[in-house]
Coordinates of N, CA and C in Angstrom, one line a residue:
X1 N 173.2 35.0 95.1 CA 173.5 36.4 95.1 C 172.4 37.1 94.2
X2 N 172.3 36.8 92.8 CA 170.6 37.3 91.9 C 169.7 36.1 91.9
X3 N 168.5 37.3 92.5 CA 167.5 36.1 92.7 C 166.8 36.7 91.2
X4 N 165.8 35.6 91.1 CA 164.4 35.8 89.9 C 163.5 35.2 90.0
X5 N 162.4 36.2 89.8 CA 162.0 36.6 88.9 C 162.2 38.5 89.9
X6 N 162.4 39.2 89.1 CA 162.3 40.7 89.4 C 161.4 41.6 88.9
X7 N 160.7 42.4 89.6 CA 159.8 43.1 89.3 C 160.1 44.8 89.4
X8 N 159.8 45.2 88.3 CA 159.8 47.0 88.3 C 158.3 47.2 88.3
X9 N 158.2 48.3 88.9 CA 156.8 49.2 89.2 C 157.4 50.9 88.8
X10 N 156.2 50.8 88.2 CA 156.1 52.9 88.6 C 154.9 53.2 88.4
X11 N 155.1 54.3 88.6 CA 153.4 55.1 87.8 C 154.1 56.5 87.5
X12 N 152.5 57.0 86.3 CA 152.9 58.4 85.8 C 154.4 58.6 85.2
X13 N 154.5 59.6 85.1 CA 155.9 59.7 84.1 C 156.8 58.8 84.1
X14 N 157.1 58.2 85.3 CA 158.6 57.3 85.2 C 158.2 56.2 84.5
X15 N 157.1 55.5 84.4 CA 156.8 54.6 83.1 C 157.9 54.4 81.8
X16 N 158.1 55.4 81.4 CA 159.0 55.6 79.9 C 160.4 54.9 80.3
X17 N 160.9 55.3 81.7 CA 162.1 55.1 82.1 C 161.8 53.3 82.4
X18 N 160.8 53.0 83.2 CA 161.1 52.0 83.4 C 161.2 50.2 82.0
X19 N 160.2 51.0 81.3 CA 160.2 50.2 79.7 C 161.4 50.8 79.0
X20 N 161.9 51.4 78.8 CA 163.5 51.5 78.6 C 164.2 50.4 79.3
X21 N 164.3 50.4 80.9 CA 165.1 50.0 81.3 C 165.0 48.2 81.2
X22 N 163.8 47.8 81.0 CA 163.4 46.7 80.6 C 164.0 45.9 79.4
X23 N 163.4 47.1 78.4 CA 164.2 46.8 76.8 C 165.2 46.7 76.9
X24 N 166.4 47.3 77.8 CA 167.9 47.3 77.5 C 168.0 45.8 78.0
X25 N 167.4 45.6 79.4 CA 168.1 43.7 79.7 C 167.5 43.0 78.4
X26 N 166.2 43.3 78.0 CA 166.0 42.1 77.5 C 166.9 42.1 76.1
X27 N 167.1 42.9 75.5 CA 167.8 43.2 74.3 C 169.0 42.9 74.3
X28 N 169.9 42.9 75.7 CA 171.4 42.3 76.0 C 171.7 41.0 76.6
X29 N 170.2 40.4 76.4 CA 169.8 39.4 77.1 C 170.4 38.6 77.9
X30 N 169.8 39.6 79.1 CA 170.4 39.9 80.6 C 168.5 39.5 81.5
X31 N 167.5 39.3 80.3 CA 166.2 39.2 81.2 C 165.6 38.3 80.3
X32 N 164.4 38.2 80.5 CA 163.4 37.4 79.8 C 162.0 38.2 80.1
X33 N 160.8 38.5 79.3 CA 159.8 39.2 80.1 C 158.7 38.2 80.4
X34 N 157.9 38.1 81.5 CA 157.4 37.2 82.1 C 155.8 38.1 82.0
X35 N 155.8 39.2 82.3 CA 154.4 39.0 82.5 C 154.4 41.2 83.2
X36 N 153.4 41.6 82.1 CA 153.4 43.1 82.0 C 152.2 43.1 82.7
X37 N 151.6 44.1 83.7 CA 150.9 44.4 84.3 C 150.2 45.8 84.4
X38 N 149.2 46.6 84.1 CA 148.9 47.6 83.7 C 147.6 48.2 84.4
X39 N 147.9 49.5 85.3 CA 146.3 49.7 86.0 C 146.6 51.1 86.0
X40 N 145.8 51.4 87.1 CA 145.5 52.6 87.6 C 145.2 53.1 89.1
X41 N 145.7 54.2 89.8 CA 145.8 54.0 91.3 C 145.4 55.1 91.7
X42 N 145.0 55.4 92.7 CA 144.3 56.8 92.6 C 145.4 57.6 94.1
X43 N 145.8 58.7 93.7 CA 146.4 59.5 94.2 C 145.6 61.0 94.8
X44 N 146.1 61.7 95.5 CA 145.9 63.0 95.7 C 146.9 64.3 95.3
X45 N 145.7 64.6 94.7 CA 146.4 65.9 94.0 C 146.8 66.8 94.9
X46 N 148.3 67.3 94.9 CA 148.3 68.5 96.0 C 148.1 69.3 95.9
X47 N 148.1 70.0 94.8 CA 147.6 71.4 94.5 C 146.0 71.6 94.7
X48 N 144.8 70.5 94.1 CA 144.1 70.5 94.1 C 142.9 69.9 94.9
X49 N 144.0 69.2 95.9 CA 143.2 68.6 97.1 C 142.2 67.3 97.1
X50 N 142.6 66.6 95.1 CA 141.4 65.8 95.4 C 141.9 64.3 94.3
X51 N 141.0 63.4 94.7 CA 141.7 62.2 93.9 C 141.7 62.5 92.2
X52 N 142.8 61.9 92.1 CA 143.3 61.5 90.5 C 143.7 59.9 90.5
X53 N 143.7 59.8 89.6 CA 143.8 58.7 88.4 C 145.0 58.4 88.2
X54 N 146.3 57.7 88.6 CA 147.7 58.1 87.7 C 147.9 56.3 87.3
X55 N 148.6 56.4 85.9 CA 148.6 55.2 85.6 C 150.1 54.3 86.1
X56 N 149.8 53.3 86.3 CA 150.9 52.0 86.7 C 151.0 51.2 85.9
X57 N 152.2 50.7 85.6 CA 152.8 49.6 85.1 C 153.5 48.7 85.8
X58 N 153.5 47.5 86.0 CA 154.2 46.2 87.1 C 154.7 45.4 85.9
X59 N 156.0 45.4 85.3 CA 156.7 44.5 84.6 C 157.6 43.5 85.6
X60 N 157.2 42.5 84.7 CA 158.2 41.5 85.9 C 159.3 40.4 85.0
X61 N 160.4 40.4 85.3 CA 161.4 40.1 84.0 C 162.1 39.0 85.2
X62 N 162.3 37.9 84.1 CA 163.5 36.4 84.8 C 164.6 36.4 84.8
X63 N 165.8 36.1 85.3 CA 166.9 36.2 84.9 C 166.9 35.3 83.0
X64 N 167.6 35.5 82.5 CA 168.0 34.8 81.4 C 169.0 33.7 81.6
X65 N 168.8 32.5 80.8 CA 169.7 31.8 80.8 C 171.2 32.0 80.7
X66 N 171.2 33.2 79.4 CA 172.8 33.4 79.6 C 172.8 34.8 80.8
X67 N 172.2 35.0 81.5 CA 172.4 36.1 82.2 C 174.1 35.7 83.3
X68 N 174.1 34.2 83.9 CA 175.2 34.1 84.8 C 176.4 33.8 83.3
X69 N 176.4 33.7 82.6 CA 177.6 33.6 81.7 C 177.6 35.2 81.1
X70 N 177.1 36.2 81.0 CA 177.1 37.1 80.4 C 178.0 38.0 81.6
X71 N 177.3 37.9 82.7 CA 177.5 38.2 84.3 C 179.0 37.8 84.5
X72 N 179.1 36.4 84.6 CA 180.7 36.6 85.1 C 182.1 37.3 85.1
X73 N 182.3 37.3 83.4 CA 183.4 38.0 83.2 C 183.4 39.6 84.3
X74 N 182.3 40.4 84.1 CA 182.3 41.3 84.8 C 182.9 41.4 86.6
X75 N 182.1 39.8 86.8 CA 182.3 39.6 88.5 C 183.7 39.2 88.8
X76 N 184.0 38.9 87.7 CA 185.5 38.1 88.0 C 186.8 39.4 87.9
X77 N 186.0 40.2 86.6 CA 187.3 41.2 86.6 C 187.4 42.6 88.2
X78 N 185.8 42.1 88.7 CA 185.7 43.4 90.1 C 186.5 42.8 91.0
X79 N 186.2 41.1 90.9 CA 186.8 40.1 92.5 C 188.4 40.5 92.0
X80 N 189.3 40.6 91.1 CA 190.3 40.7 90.8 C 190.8 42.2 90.6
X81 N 190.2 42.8 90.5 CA 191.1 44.3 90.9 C 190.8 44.6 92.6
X82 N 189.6 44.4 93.2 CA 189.0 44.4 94.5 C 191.0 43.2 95.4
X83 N 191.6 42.6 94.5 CA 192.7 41.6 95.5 C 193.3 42.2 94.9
X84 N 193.5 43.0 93.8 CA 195.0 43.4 93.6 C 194.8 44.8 94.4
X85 N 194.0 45.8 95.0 CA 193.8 46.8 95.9 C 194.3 46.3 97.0
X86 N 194.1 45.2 97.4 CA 194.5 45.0 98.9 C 195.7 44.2 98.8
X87 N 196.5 44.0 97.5 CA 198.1 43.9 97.9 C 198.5 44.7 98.2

């Protein structure tokens, strides 16, 4: 059902969001970080009709060891209200 290794991408502003979102697995250690990747891609401006520069980040994060024991309780209390709905 979770595979790994998982990868986030963005460019330009969503960056911030996506290293947040990074930090939080790894910090609830829900991930592991494997390998940060860092460039530049070239885009078209719309307003100005002409290529730009916007930066990218490719972080790529493993599940963690405790990720399926951290994980269960969660899955077990959804599998268990999900059968008491359908009594």
């Amino acid at each position: 059902m979770y595979y790994s290794p998982y990868m986030l991408t963005c460019i330009c502003t969503a960056i911030t969001t996506v290293v947040t979102i990074a930090e939080i697995l790894k910090n609830n250690g829900l991930a592991t970080e494997k390998k940060v990747l860092t460039s530049t891609v070239g885009m078209k401006d719309e307003n100005k009709g002409r290529m730009v520069q916007k930066a990218k980040i490719e972080i790529v994060l493993e599940k963690s060891d405790k990720f399926d024991k951290l994980m269960a309780p969660a899955n077990t209390t959804e599998s268990e209200a999900v059968a008491d709905d359908k009594k």
